[in-house]
Amino acid sequence: MIENDNHGDSCQGEEAIVPDVCRLAVTEWNGPFAQPEPDYAVRVLERGGVVLLPQLEFPLRDVERALMVKGSSPGSRKNVSFDPAKGHLRGSTADDADQAVLAAMTRRYAAASKALLGRLLPHYAGALVPGRTSYRPFEVAGRSSSWRKDDTRLHVDSFPSSPTGGRRIMRVFSNLNPEGRSRRWRLGEPFEAIAAHFVGSIHGPVWGSATALRLLGVTKRRRSAYDHYMLALHDSMKADSKYQRYSKQDVFEFPAGATWIVYTDQVSHAAIAGQFVLEQTFYLPVQAMLEVERSPLRVLERRIGRKLASV
Ligand SMILES: [Fe+2]
Protein backbone atom coordinates (compact mmCIF):
# COMPACT_ATOMS: atom_id res chain seq x y z
CA MET A 1 0.00 0.00 0.00
CA ILE A 2 1.29 3.44 -0.91
CA GLU A 3 1.37 6.12 1.74
CA ASN A 4 0.72 9.40 0.01
CA ASP A 5 0.03 12.77 1.53
CA ASN A 6 0.97 14.61 -1.60
CA HIS A 7 -2.40 14.77 -3.31
CA GLY A 8 -3.84 17.94 -4.63
CA ASP A 9 -0.74 19.13 -6.43
CA SER A 10 -1.88 17.42 -9.61
CA CYS A 11 -5.63 17.20 -10.01
CA GLN A 12 -5.76 15.49 -13.39
CA GLY A 13 -9.04 13.68 -12.78
CA GLU A 14 -9.46 10.99 -15.38
CA GLU A 15 -5.82 9.89 -15.59
CA ALA A 16 -5.69 9.17 -11.88
CA ILE A 17 -5.11 5.57 -10.76
CA VAL A 18 -6.73 6.34 -7.43
CA PRO A 19 -8.90 9.41 -6.84
CA ASP A 20 -7.35 12.83 -6.85
CA VAL A 21 -7.87 14.83 -3.71
CA CYS A 22 -8.18 18.43 -4.87
CA ARG A 23 -7.80 21.19 -2.34
CA LEU A 24 -9.71 24.46 -2.33
CA ALA A 25 -8.91 27.33 0.03
CA VAL A 26 -12.36 27.87 1.50
CA THR A 27 -12.75 29.18 5.05
CA GLU A 28 -16.45 30.12 5.29
CA TRP A 29 -19.47 27.86 4.87
CA ASN A 30 -21.22 30.60 2.93
CA GLY A 31 -18.24 31.42 0.70
CA PRO A 32 -16.66 33.21 -1.04
CA PHE A 33 -15.50 30.35 -3.25
CA ALA A 34 -12.70 31.17 -5.66
CA GLN A 35 -12.34 28.23 -8.06
CA PRO A 36 -9.60 27.82 -10.68
CA GLU A 37 -12.32 27.65 -13.35
CA PRO A 38 -16.14 27.69 -13.42
CA ASP A 39 -17.63 24.40 -12.18
CA TYR A 40 -14.16 23.17 -11.14
CA ALA A 41 -15.50 21.40 -8.03
CA VAL A 42 -18.34 19.79 -10.02
CA ARG A 43 -15.86 18.43 -12.57
CA VAL A 44 -13.52 17.06 -9.89
CA LEU A 45 -16.42 15.28 -8.18
CA GLU A 46 -17.99 13.89 -11.36
CA ARG A 47 -14.60 12.54 -12.49
CA GLY A 48 -14.38 10.57 -9.26
CA GLY A 49 -12.16 12.93 -7.29
CA VAL A 50 -12.46 14.26 -3.76
CA VAL A 51 -12.83 17.98 -3.04
CA LEU A 52 -10.93 18.78 0.15
CA LEU A 53 -11.46 22.03 2.02
CA PRO A 54 -8.66 21.75 4.59
CA GLN A 55 -9.45 25.05 6.28
CA LEU A 56 -13.21 24.69 6.48
CA GLU A 57 -13.82 23.76 10.10
CA PHE A 58 -17.33 23.17 11.36
CA PRO A 59 -17.71 25.48 14.38
CA LEU A 60 -18.83 23.68 17.53
CA ARG A 61 -20.60 25.15 20.54
CA ASP A 62 -19.20 24.61 24.04
CA VAL A 63 -21.97 22.14 24.97
CA GLU A 64 -21.19 20.10 21.84
CA ARG A 65 -17.47 20.05 22.59
CA ALA A 66 -18.26 19.04 26.17
CA LEU A 67 -20.35 16.14 24.89
CA MET A 68 -17.41 14.91 22.83
CA VAL A 69 -15.01 15.18 25.76
CA LYS A 70 -17.51 13.35 27.98
CA GLY A 71 -17.23 10.58 25.44
CA SER A 72 -19.84 8.44 23.82
CA SER A 73 -19.97 4.97 25.23
CA PRO A 74 -19.51 2.41 22.46
CA GLY A 75 -23.06 1.37 21.64
CA SER A 76 -24.37 -1.14 19.17
CA ARG A 77 -24.85 1.47 16.44
CA LYS A 78 -22.05 3.12 14.56
CA ASN A 79 -23.82 6.42 13.90
CA VAL A 80 -26.30 8.81 15.35
CA SER A 81 -28.44 9.99 12.47
CA PHE A 82 -30.86 12.86 12.06
CA ASP A 83 -33.62 12.90 9.51
CA PRO A 84 -34.18 16.57 8.67
CA ALA A 85 -37.47 15.83 6.92
CA LYS A 86 -38.98 14.10 9.97
CA GLY A 87 -37.00 15.87 12.69
CA HIS A 88 -36.01 12.51 14.23
CA LEU A 89 -32.71 11.60 15.88
CA ARG A 90 -31.91 7.89 15.61
CA GLY A 91 -29.30 5.64 17.19
CA SER A 92 -28.47 7.69 20.29
CA THR A 93 -28.59 6.21 23.78
CA ALA A 94 -27.82 9.61 25.37
CA ASP A 95 -30.21 11.23 27.87
CA ASP A 96 -32.78 13.80 26.74
CA ALA A 97 -30.56 16.83 27.35
CA ASP A 98 -27.66 15.35 25.38
CA GLN A 99 -30.03 14.23 22.61
CA ALA A 100 -31.22 17.82 22.27
CA VAL A 101 -27.59 18.94 21.87
CA LEU A 102 -26.95 16.26 19.24
CA ALA A 103 -30.13 17.14 17.35
CA ALA A 104 -29.23 20.84 17.29
CA MET A 105 -25.67 20.08 16.11
CA THR A 106 -26.75 17.78 13.29
CA ARG A 107 -29.49 20.20 12.22
CA ARG A 108 -26.94 23.01 12.05
CA TYR A 109 -24.57 20.80 10.04
CA ALA A 110 -27.35 19.97 7.59
CA ALA A 111 -28.00 23.68 7.03
CA ALA A 112 -24.27 24.51 6.73
CA SER A 113 -23.65 21.71 4.20
CA LYS A 114 -26.62 22.77 2.12
CA ALA A 115 -25.37 26.37 2.05
CA LEU A 116 -21.86 25.17 1.15
CA LEU A 117 -22.93 23.05 -1.82
CA GLY A 118 -25.41 25.68 -2.98
CA ARG A 119 -22.49 28.10 -3.50
CA LEU A 120 -19.69 25.67 -4.40
CA LEU A 121 -21.66 23.61 -6.94
CA PRO A 122 -23.90 26.17 -8.69
CA HIS A 123 -24.46 23.80 -11.62
CA TYR A 124 -26.59 21.65 -9.28
CA ALA A 125 -28.70 24.58 -8.06
CA GLY A 126 -32.06 23.34 -6.82
CA ALA A 127 -31.36 19.71 -7.79
CA LEU A 128 -29.53 18.41 -4.68
CA VAL A 129 -31.91 16.72 -2.25
CA PRO A 130 -30.71 16.50 1.37
CA GLY A 131 -30.85 13.07 3.05
CA ARG A 132 -29.75 11.98 6.49
CA THR A 133 -27.21 13.79 8.64
CA SER A 134 -24.98 11.53 10.71
CA TYR A 135 -22.66 11.98 13.65
CA ARG A 136 -19.98 9.31 14.02
CA PRO A 137 -18.51 9.56 17.51
CA PHE A 138 -16.76 6.20 17.71
CA GLU A 139 -13.22 5.22 16.82
CA VAL A 140 -13.29 3.44 13.47
CA ALA A 141 -10.15 1.34 13.98
CA GLY A 142 -10.69 -1.94 15.78
CA ARG A 143 -14.49 -1.95 15.73
CA SER A 144 -15.93 -5.34 14.93
CA SER A 145 -18.82 -5.84 12.53
CA SER A 146 -19.98 -8.26 9.86
CA TRP A 147 -18.06 -8.03 6.57
CA ARG A 148 -21.06 -6.46 4.85
CA LYS A 149 -21.22 -3.61 7.39
CA ASP A 150 -17.45 -3.29 7.71
CA ASP A 151 -16.65 0.15 6.30
CA THR A 152 -12.89 -0.41 6.78
CA ARG A 153 -13.14 -2.48 3.56
CA LEU A 154 -13.09 -0.69 0.21
CA HIS A 155 -16.58 -0.23 -1.20
CA VAL A 156 -18.91 2.07 -3.08
CA ASP A 157 -22.05 3.14 -1.23
CA SER A 158 -25.38 1.48 -1.89
CA PHE A 159 -28.20 1.36 0.63
CA PRO A 160 -30.08 -1.98 0.85
CA SER A 161 -33.36 -0.53 2.12
CA SER A 162 -33.22 2.83 0.31
CA PRO A 163 -32.83 2.31 -3.45
CA THR A 164 -31.80 5.48 -5.29
CA GLY A 165 -33.22 4.49 -8.67
CA GLY A 166 -30.10 5.89 -10.31
CA ARG A 167 -29.79 9.09 -8.28
CA ARG A 168 -26.27 9.99 -7.22
CA ILE A 169 -25.11 9.82 -3.58
CA MET A 170 -22.91 12.75 -2.58
CA ARG A 171 -21.60 13.15 0.96
CA VAL A 172 -20.04 16.02 2.88
CA PHE A 173 -17.78 15.07 5.82
CA SER A 174 -16.19 17.19 8.55
CA ASN A 175 -13.53 15.88 10.90
CA LEU A 176 -14.30 17.31 14.36
CA ASN A 177 -11.65 15.38 16.28
CA PRO A 178 -10.88 17.44 19.41
CA GLU A 179 -7.40 15.90 19.80
CA GLY A 180 -6.36 16.90 16.29
CA ARG A 181 -6.39 13.34 14.94
CA SER A 182 -6.89 12.72 11.23
CA ARG A 183 -9.60 10.66 9.60
CA ARG A 184 -7.74 7.99 7.68
CA TRP A 185 -9.27 6.60 4.48
CA ARG A 186 -8.21 4.14 1.86
CA LEU A 187 -9.15 5.28 -1.66
CA GLY A 188 -9.43 2.70 -4.42
CA GLU A 189 -9.51 2.41 -8.18
CA PRO A 190 -11.95 4.29 -10.50
CA PHE A 191 -15.55 3.13 -10.87
CA GLU A 192 -14.99 1.93 -14.44
CA ALA A 193 -12.25 -0.42 -13.18
CA ILE A 194 -14.47 -1.69 -10.35
CA ALA A 195 -17.28 -2.38 -12.82
CA ALA A 196 -14.87 -4.15 -15.20
CA HIS A 197 -13.60 -6.31 -12.35
CA PHE A 198 -16.90 -7.40 -10.82
CA VAL A 199 -19.90 -6.96 -13.14
CA GLY A 200 -19.22 -10.12 -15.16
CA SER A 201 -19.72 -12.29 -12.07
CA ILE A 202 -22.93 -10.60 -10.89
CA HIS A 203 -26.26 -12.18 -11.84
CA GLY A 204 -29.11 -9.90 -12.89
CA PRO A 205 -32.10 -9.44 -10.56
CA VAL A 206 -34.51 -12.37 -10.27
CA TRP A 207 -37.83 -11.60 -11.98
CA GLY A 208 -40.39 -10.31 -9.46
CA SER A 209 -37.82 -9.80 -6.67
CA ALA A 210 -38.11 -5.98 -6.71
CA THR A 211 -41.87 -6.20 -6.16
CA ALA A 212 -41.48 -8.83 -3.42
CA LEU A 213 -38.84 -6.77 -1.57
CA ARG A 214 -41.11 -3.73 -1.71
CA LEU A 215 -44.19 -5.65 -0.52
CA LEU A 216 -42.24 -7.27 2.32
CA GLY A 217 -41.02 -3.85 3.45
CA VAL A 218 -37.34 -4.75 2.89
CA THR A 219 -37.00 -1.72 0.60
CA LYS A 220 -38.69 1.66 1.01
CA ARG A 221 -39.34 1.87 -2.71
CA ARG A 222 -38.91 -0.43 -5.66
CA ARG A 223 -35.32 -1.64 -6.10
CA SER A 224 -34.30 -0.87 -9.67
CA ALA A 225 -31.89 -3.07 -11.63
CA TYR A 226 -29.35 -0.28 -11.06
CA ASP A 227 -29.73 -0.61 -7.29
CA HIS A 228 -29.43 -4.39 -7.62
CA TYR A 229 -26.08 -4.07 -9.39
CA MET A 230 -24.80 -1.35 -7.05
CA LEU A 231 -25.63 -3.42 -3.98
CA ALA A 232 -23.95 -6.44 -5.56
CA LEU A 233 -20.85 -4.33 -6.31
CA HIS A 234 -20.77 -3.10 -2.70
CA ASP A 235 -21.01 -6.66 -1.39
CA SER A 236 -18.63 -8.18 -3.94
CA MET A 237 -15.93 -5.64 -3.16
CA LYS A 238 -16.21 -6.11 0.61
CA ALA A 239 -16.37 -9.91 0.40
CA ASP A 240 -13.26 -10.23 -1.78
CA SER A 241 -10.21 -10.35 0.51
CA LYS A 242 -7.76 -10.49 -2.38
CA TYR A 243 -9.33 -7.45 -3.97
CA GLN A 244 -9.18 -5.62 -0.65
CA ARG A 245 -5.51 -6.41 -0.32
CA TYR A 246 -4.13 -6.23 -3.84
CA SER A 247 -6.28 -3.79 -5.84
CA LYS A 248 -4.82 -0.35 -6.54
CA GLN A 249 -5.32 1.88 -3.55
CA ASP A 250 -3.88 4.69 -1.55
CA VAL A 251 -4.15 6.00 2.00
CA PHE A 252 -5.20 9.56 2.68
CA GLU A 253 -5.39 11.44 5.97
CA PHE A 254 -8.17 14.02 6.27
CA PRO A 255 -6.92 16.42 8.94
CA ALA A 256 -8.92 17.50 11.96
CA GLY A 257 -10.77 20.71 11.17
CA ALA A 258 -11.13 19.78 7.48
CA THR A 259 -14.24 19.24 5.35
CA TRP A 260 -14.39 17.11 2.21
CA ILE A 261 -16.95 16.22 -0.44
CA VAL A 262 -17.17 13.01 -2.46
CA TYR A 263 -19.57 10.98 -4.60
CA THR A 264 -19.49 7.86 -2.43
CA ASP A 265 -21.49 5.82 -4.97
CA GLN A 266 -18.57 6.24 -7.39
CA VAL A 267 -15.39 6.58 -5.32
CA SER A 268 -14.05 3.39 -3.77
CA HIS A 269 -13.44 4.27 -0.12
CA ALA A 270 -12.85 2.76 3.31
CA ALA A 271 -12.61 4.59 6.65
CA ILE A 272 -9.82 2.89 8.57
CA ALA A 273 -9.13 5.18 11.53
CA GLY A 274 -10.46 8.30 13.20
CA GLN A 275 -13.15 9.47 15.57
CA PHE A 276 -15.77 12.24 15.62
CA VAL A 277 -17.05 13.02 12.16
CA LEU A 278 -20.18 14.73 10.92
CA GLU A 279 -21.60 13.68 7.56
CA GLN A 280 -24.43 14.97 5.39
CA THR A 281 -25.87 12.93 2.53
CA PHE A 282 -27.33 14.48 -0.63
CA TYR A 283 -29.03 12.86 -3.62
CA LEU A 284 -28.81 14.20 -7.15
CA PRO A 285 -30.81 13.16 -10.24
CA VAL A 286 -28.31 12.04 -12.92
CA GLN A 287 -29.85 14.47 -15.41
CA ALA A 288 -28.55 17.35 -13.26
CA MET A 289 -24.93 16.27 -13.81
CA LEU A 290 -22.56 18.21 -16.01
CA GLU A 291 -21.22 14.97 -17.51
CA VAL A 292 -24.00 12.38 -17.18
CA GLU A 293 -21.97 9.71 -18.99
CA ARG A 294 -19.63 9.53 -15.99
CA SER A 295 -22.42 8.46 -13.60
CA PRO A 296 -22.30 4.91 -12.19
CA LEU A 297 -25.69 4.38 -13.84
CA ARG A 298 -24.35 5.10 -17.33
CA VAL A 299 -21.10 3.19 -16.72
CA LEU A 300 -23.08 0.09 -15.68
CA GLU A 301 -25.60 0.48 -18.53
CA ARG A 302 -22.78 0.62 -21.08
CA ARG A 303 -21.15 -2.48 -19.62
CA ILE A 304 -24.35 -4.51 -19.20
CA GLY A 305 -25.88 -3.31 -22.44
CA ARG A 306 -29.33 -2.35 -21.25
CA LYS A 307 -31.22 0.34 -19.35
CA LEU A 308 -31.06 -0.19 -15.58
CA ALA A 309 -33.34 2.57 -14.26
CA SER A 310 -36.12 4.69 -15.66
CA VAL A 311 -34.32 8.02 -15.79
FE1 LIG B 1 -19.21 4.25 2.51
GROMACS .gro file of N, CA, C and O in nm, residues 12-77:
model
  264
   12GLN      N    1  -0.557   1.580  -1.197
   12GLN     CA    2  -0.576   1.549  -1.339
   12GLN      C    3  -0.710   1.482  -1.366
   12GLN      O    4  -0.753   1.474  -1.479
   13GLY      N    5  -0.774   1.431  -1.259
   13GLY     CA    6  -0.904   1.368  -1.278
   13GLY      C    7  -0.896   1.234  -1.345
   13GLY      O    8  -0.857   1.136  -1.283
   14GLU      N    9  -0.925   1.229  -1.476
   14GLU     CA   10  -0.946   1.099  -1.538
   14GLU      C   11  -0.821   1.013  -1.551
   14GLU      O   12  -0.831   0.892  -1.563
   15GLU      N   13  -0.702   1.072  -1.547
   15GLU     CA   14  -0.582   0.989  -1.559
   15GLU      C   15  -0.544   0.924  -1.426
   15GLU      O   16  -0.455   0.841  -1.421
   16ALA      N   17  -0.610   0.964  -1.320
   16ALA     CA   18  -0.569   0.917  -1.188
   16ALA      C   19  -0.592   0.766  -1.171
   16ALA      O   20  -0.690   0.713  -1.218
   17ILE      N   21  -0.496   0.700  -1.105
   17ILE     CA   22  -0.511   0.557  -1.076
   17ILE      C   23  -0.602   0.541  -0.955
   17ILE      O   24  -0.690   0.458  -0.951
   18VAL      N   25  -0.580   0.623  -0.855
   18VAL     CA   26  -0.673   0.634  -0.743
   18VAL      C   27  -0.721   0.779  -0.741
   18VAL      O   28  -0.660   0.864  -0.804
   19PRO      N   29  -0.831   0.808  -0.671
   19PRO     CA   30  -0.890   0.941  -0.684
   19PRO      C   31  -0.796   1.054  -0.646
   19PRO      O   32  -0.719   1.044  -0.552
   20ASP      N   33  -0.805   1.161  -0.723
   20ASP     CA   34  -0.735   1.283  -0.685
   20ASP      C   35  -0.807   1.346  -0.568
   20ASP      O   36  -0.930   1.342  -0.560
   21VAL      N   37  -0.729   1.403  -0.478
   21VAL     CA   38  -0.787   1.483  -0.371
   21VAL      C   39  -0.747   1.627  -0.401
   21VAL      O   40  -0.630   1.662  -0.396
   22CYS      N   41  -0.846   1.707  -0.440
   22CYS     CA   42  -0.818   1.843  -0.487
   22CYS      C   43  -0.856   1.945  -0.380
   22CYS      O   44  -0.971   1.948  -0.335
   23ARG      N   45  -0.759   2.024  -0.343
   23ARG     CA   46  -0.780   2.119  -0.234
   23ARG      C   47  -0.835   2.252  -0.284
   23ARG      O   48  -0.794   2.300  -0.390
   24LEU      N   49  -0.925   2.310  -0.206
   24LEU     CA   50  -0.971   2.446  -0.233
   24LEU      C   51  -0.959   2.526  -0.103
   24LEU      O   52  -0.993   2.476   0.005
   25ALA      N   53  -0.911   2.649  -0.116
   25ALA     CA   54  -0.891   2.733   0.003
   25ALA      C   55  -1.022   2.804   0.039
   25ALA      O   56  -1.045   2.919   0.002
   26VAL      N   57  -1.107   2.732   0.108
   26VAL     CA   58  -1.236   2.787   0.150
   26VAL      C   59  -1.235   2.793   0.303
   26VAL      O   60  -1.197   2.696   0.369
   27THR      N   61  -1.277   2.906   0.359
   27THR     CA   62  -1.275   2.918   0.505
   27THR      C   63  -1.413   2.947   0.565
   27THR      O   64  -1.430   2.943   0.685
   28GLU      N   65  -1.510   2.980   0.480
   28GLU     CA   66  -1.645   3.012   0.529
   28GLU      C   67  -1.748   2.923   0.463
   28GLU      O   68  -1.739   2.898   0.342
   29TRP      N   69  -1.845   2.876   0.541
   29TRP     CA   70  -1.947   2.786   0.487
   29TRP      C   71  -2.035   2.855   0.383
   29TRP      O   72  -2.097   2.789   0.301
   30ASN      N   73  -2.041   2.986   0.391
   30ASN     CA   74  -2.122   3.060   0.293
   30ASN      C   75  -2.036   3.128   0.187
   30ASN      O   76  -2.079   3.221   0.122
   31GLY      N   77  -1.912   3.084   0.171
   31GLY     CA   78  -1.824   3.142   0.070
   31GLY      C   79  -1.746   3.258   0.126
   31GLY      O   80  -1.748   3.282   0.247
   32PRO      N   81  -1.670   3.333   0.042
   32PRO     CA   82  -1.666   3.321  -0.104
   32PRO      C   83  -1.585   3.199  -0.151
   32PRO      O   84  -1.500   3.149  -0.077
   33PHE      N   85  -1.614   3.153  -0.271
   33PHE     CA   86  -1.550   3.035  -0.325
   33PHE      C   87  -1.478   3.067  -0.455
   33PHE      O   88  -1.538   3.067  -0.561
   34ALA      N   89  -1.349   3.093  -0.445
   34ALA     CA   90  -1.270   3.117  -0.566
   34ALA      C   91  -1.230   2.982  -0.621
   34ALA      O   92  -1.164   2.903  -0.553
   35GLN      N   93  -1.270   2.951  -0.744
   35GLN     CA   94  -1.234   2.823  -0.806
   35GLN      C   95  -1.143   2.851  -0.926
   35GLN      O   96  -1.159   2.954  -0.992
   36PRO      N   97  -1.052   2.759  -0.956
   36PRO     CA   98  -0.960   2.782  -1.068
   36PRO      C   99  -1.033   2.803  -1.200
   36PRO      O  100  -0.981   2.870  -1.289
   37GLU      N  101  -1.151   2.746  -1.215
   37GLU     CA  102  -1.232   2.765  -1.335
   37GLU      C  103  -1.378   2.740  -1.297
   37GLU      O  104  -1.404   2.675  -1.195
   38PRO      N  105  -1.473   2.792  -1.376
   38PRO     CA  106  -1.614   2.769  -1.342
   38PRO      C  107  -1.644   2.620  -1.334
   38PRO      O  108  -1.595   2.542  -1.416
   39ASP      N  109  -1.723   2.580  -1.237
   39ASP     CA  110  -1.763   2.440  -1.218
   39ASP      C  111  -1.644   2.346  -1.194
   39ASP      O  112  -1.653   2.225  -1.218
   40TYR      N  113  -1.534   2.400  -1.144
   40TYR     CA  114  -1.416   2.317  -1.114
   40TYR      C  115  -1.452   2.204  -1.017
   40TYR      O  116  -1.421   2.086  -1.041
   41ALA      N  117  -1.519   2.240  -0.906
   41ALA     CA  118  -1.550   2.140  -0.803
   41ALA      C  119  -1.645   2.033  -0.859
   41ALA      O  120  -1.629   1.914  -0.831
   42VAL      N  121  -1.741   2.075  -0.941
   42VAL     CA  122  -1.834   1.979  -1.002
   42VAL      C  123  -1.756   1.880  -1.089
   42VAL      O  124  -1.778   1.759  -1.083
   43ARG      N  125  -1.664   1.932  -1.168
   43ARG     CA  126  -1.586   1.843  -1.257
   43ARG      C  127  -1.500   1.745  -1.178
   43ARG      O  128  -1.492   1.628  -1.213
   44VAL      N  129  -1.434   1.794  -1.073
   44VAL     CA  130  -1.352   1.706  -0.989
   44VAL      C  131  -1.438   1.592  -0.934
   44VAL      O  132  -1.402   1.474  -0.942
   45LEU      N  133  -1.555   1.628  -0.881
   45LEU     CA  134  -1.642   1.528  -0.818
   45LEU      C  135  -1.694   1.428  -0.921
   45LEU      O  136  -1.693   1.307  -0.898
   46GLU      N  137  -1.740   1.479  -1.035
   46GLU     CA  138  -1.799   1.389  -1.136
   46GLU      C  139  -1.693   1.298  -1.199
   46GLU      O  140  -1.726   1.190  -1.249
   47ARG      N  141  -1.566   1.340  -1.195
   47ARG     CA  142  -1.460   1.254  -1.249
   47ARG      C  143  -1.407   1.158  -1.143
   47ARG      O  144  -1.305   1.092  -1.164
   48GLY      N  145  -1.477   1.153  -1.029
   48GLY     CA  146  -1.438   1.057  -0.926
   48GLY      C  147  -1.329   1.105  -0.834
   48GLY      O  148  -1.259   1.026  -0.771
   49GLY      N  149  -1.313   1.237  -0.823
   49GLY     CA  150  -1.216   1.293  -0.729
   49GLY      C  151  -1.283   1.335  -0.599
   49GLY      O  152  -1.404   1.327  -0.583
   50VAL      N  153  -1.198   1.378  -0.506
   50VAL     CA  154  -1.246   1.426  -0.376
   50VAL      C  155  -1.214   1.574  -0.368
   50VAL      O  156  -1.102   1.615  -0.403
   51VAL      N  157  -1.310   1.656  -0.326
   51VAL     CA  158  -1.283   1.798  -0.304
   51VAL      C  159  -1.256   1.817  -0.155
   51VAL      O  160  -1.343   1.789  -0.071
   52LEU      N  161  -1.133   1.860  -0.125
   52LEU     CA  162  -1.093   1.878   0.015
   52LEU      C  163  -1.083   2.027   0.047
   52LEU      O  164  -1.017   2.103  -0.024
   53LEU      N  165  -1.150   2.064   0.154
   53LEU     CA  166  -1.146   2.203   0.202
   53LEU      C  167  -1.075   2.199   0.338
   53LEU      O  168  -1.139   2.188   0.443
   54PRO      N  169  -0.941   2.202   0.336
   54PRO     CA  170  -0.866   2.175   0.459
   54PRO      C  171  -0.886   2.278   0.568
   54PRO      O  172  -0.865   2.249   0.685
   55GLN      N  173  -0.929   2.399   0.526
   55GLN     CA  174  -0.945   2.505   0.628
   55GLN      C  175  -1.090   2.529   0.667
   55GLN      O  176  -1.120   2.624   0.738
   56LEU      N  177  -1.180   2.446   0.617
   56LEU     CA  178  -1.321   2.469   0.648
   56LEU      C  179  -1.363   2.384   0.768
   56LEU      O  180  -1.407   2.270   0.756
   57GLU      N  181  -1.349   2.445   0.885
   57GLU     CA  182  -1.382   2.376   1.010
   57GLU      C  183  -1.528   2.400   1.044
   57GLU      O  184  -1.579   2.511   1.025
   58PHE      N  185  -1.595   2.297   1.094
   58PHE     CA  186  -1.733   2.317   1.136
   58PHE      C  187  -1.729   2.369   1.280
   58PHE      O  188  -1.679   2.301   1.371
   59PRO      N  189  -1.782   2.490   1.303
   59PRO     CA  190  -1.771   2.548   1.438
   59PRO      C  191  -1.864   2.478   1.538
   59PRO      O  192  -1.982   2.462   1.512
   60LEU      N  193  -1.806   2.437   1.649
   60LEU     CA  194  -1.883   2.368   1.753
   60LEU      C  195  -1.914   2.463   1.868
   60LEU      O  196  -1.836   2.554   1.897
   61ARG      N  197  -2.026   2.439   1.933
   61ARG     CA  198  -2.060   2.515   2.054
   61ARG      C  199  -1.996   2.445   2.173
   61ARG      O  200  -1.964   2.326   2.166
   62ASP      N  201  -1.984   2.518   2.284
   62ASP     CA  202  -1.920   2.461   2.404
   62ASP      C  203  -1.990   2.334   2.451
   62ASP      O  204  -1.925   2.237   2.488
   63VAL      N  205  -2.124   2.333   2.449
   63VAL     CA  206  -2.197   2.214   2.497
   63VAL      C  207  -2.170   2.093   2.407
   63VAL      O  208  -2.169   1.979   2.453
   64GLU      N  209  -2.147   2.120   2.278
   64GLU     CA  210  -2.119   2.010   2.184
   64GLU      C  211  -1.978   1.955   2.207
   64GLU      O  212  -1.956   1.835   2.208
   65ARG      N  213  -1.885   2.047   2.230
   65ARG     CA  214  -1.747   2.005   2.259
   65ARG      C  215  -1.744   1.926   2.389
   65ARG      O  216  -1.676   1.824   2.401
   66ALA      N  217  -1.822   1.971   2.486
   66ALA     CA  218  -1.826   1.904   2.617
   66ALA      C  219  -1.880   1.762   2.600
   66ALA      O  220  -1.833   1.668   2.665
   67LEU      N  221  -1.976   1.747   2.512
   67LEU     CA  222  -2.035   1.614   2.489
   67LEU      C  223  -1.931   1.519   2.428
   67LEU      O  224  -1.927   1.400   2.460
   68MET      N  225  -1.845   1.574   2.343
   68MET     CA  226  -1.741   1.491   2.283
   68MET      C  227  -1.636   1.451   2.386
   68MET      O  228  -1.589   1.338   2.389
   69VAL      N  229  -1.601   1.547   2.472
   69VAL     CA  230  -1.501   1.518   2.576
   69VAL      C  231  -1.556   1.413   2.672
   69VAL      O  232  -1.487   1.320   2.713
   70LYS      N  233  -1.685   1.429   2.707
   70LYS     CA  234  -1.751   1.335   2.798
   70LYS      C  235  -1.743   1.194   2.740
   70LYS      O  236  -1.741   1.095   2.811
   71GLY      N  237  -1.738   1.188   2.609
   71GLY     CA  238  -1.723   1.058   2.544
   71GLY      C  239  -1.858   0.995   2.519
   71GLY      O  240  -1.954   1.017   2.591
   72SER      N  241  -1.861   0.916   2.414
   72SER     CA  242  -1.984   0.844   2.382
   72SER      C  243  -1.954   0.697   2.402
   72SER      O  244  -1.865   0.643   2.339
   73SER      N  245  -2.024   0.637   2.493
   73SER     CA  246  -1.997   0.497   2.523
   73SER      C  247  -2.022   0.414   2.398
   73SER      O  248  -2.120   0.438   2.327
   74PRO      N  249  -1.934   0.319   2.368
   74PRO     CA  250  -1.951   0.241   2.246
   74PRO      C  251  -2.083   0.163   2.248
   74PRO      O  252  -2.099   0.072   2.327
   75GLY      N  253  -2.176   0.204   2.168
   75GLY     CA  254  -2.306   0.137   2.164
   75GLY      C  255  -2.310   0.037   2.051
   75GLY      O  256  -2.209   0.009   1.988
   76SER      N  257  -2.426  -0.015   2.023
   76SER     CA  258  -2.437  -0.114   1.917
   76SER      C  259  -2.439  -0.048   1.779
   76SER      O  260  -2.410  -0.110   1.680
   77ARG      N  261  -2.475   0.079   1.774
   77ARG     CA  262  -2.485   0.147   1.644
   77ARG      C  263  -2.358   0.224   1.616
   77ARG      O  264  -2.290   0.270   1.706
   0.00000   0.00000   0.00000
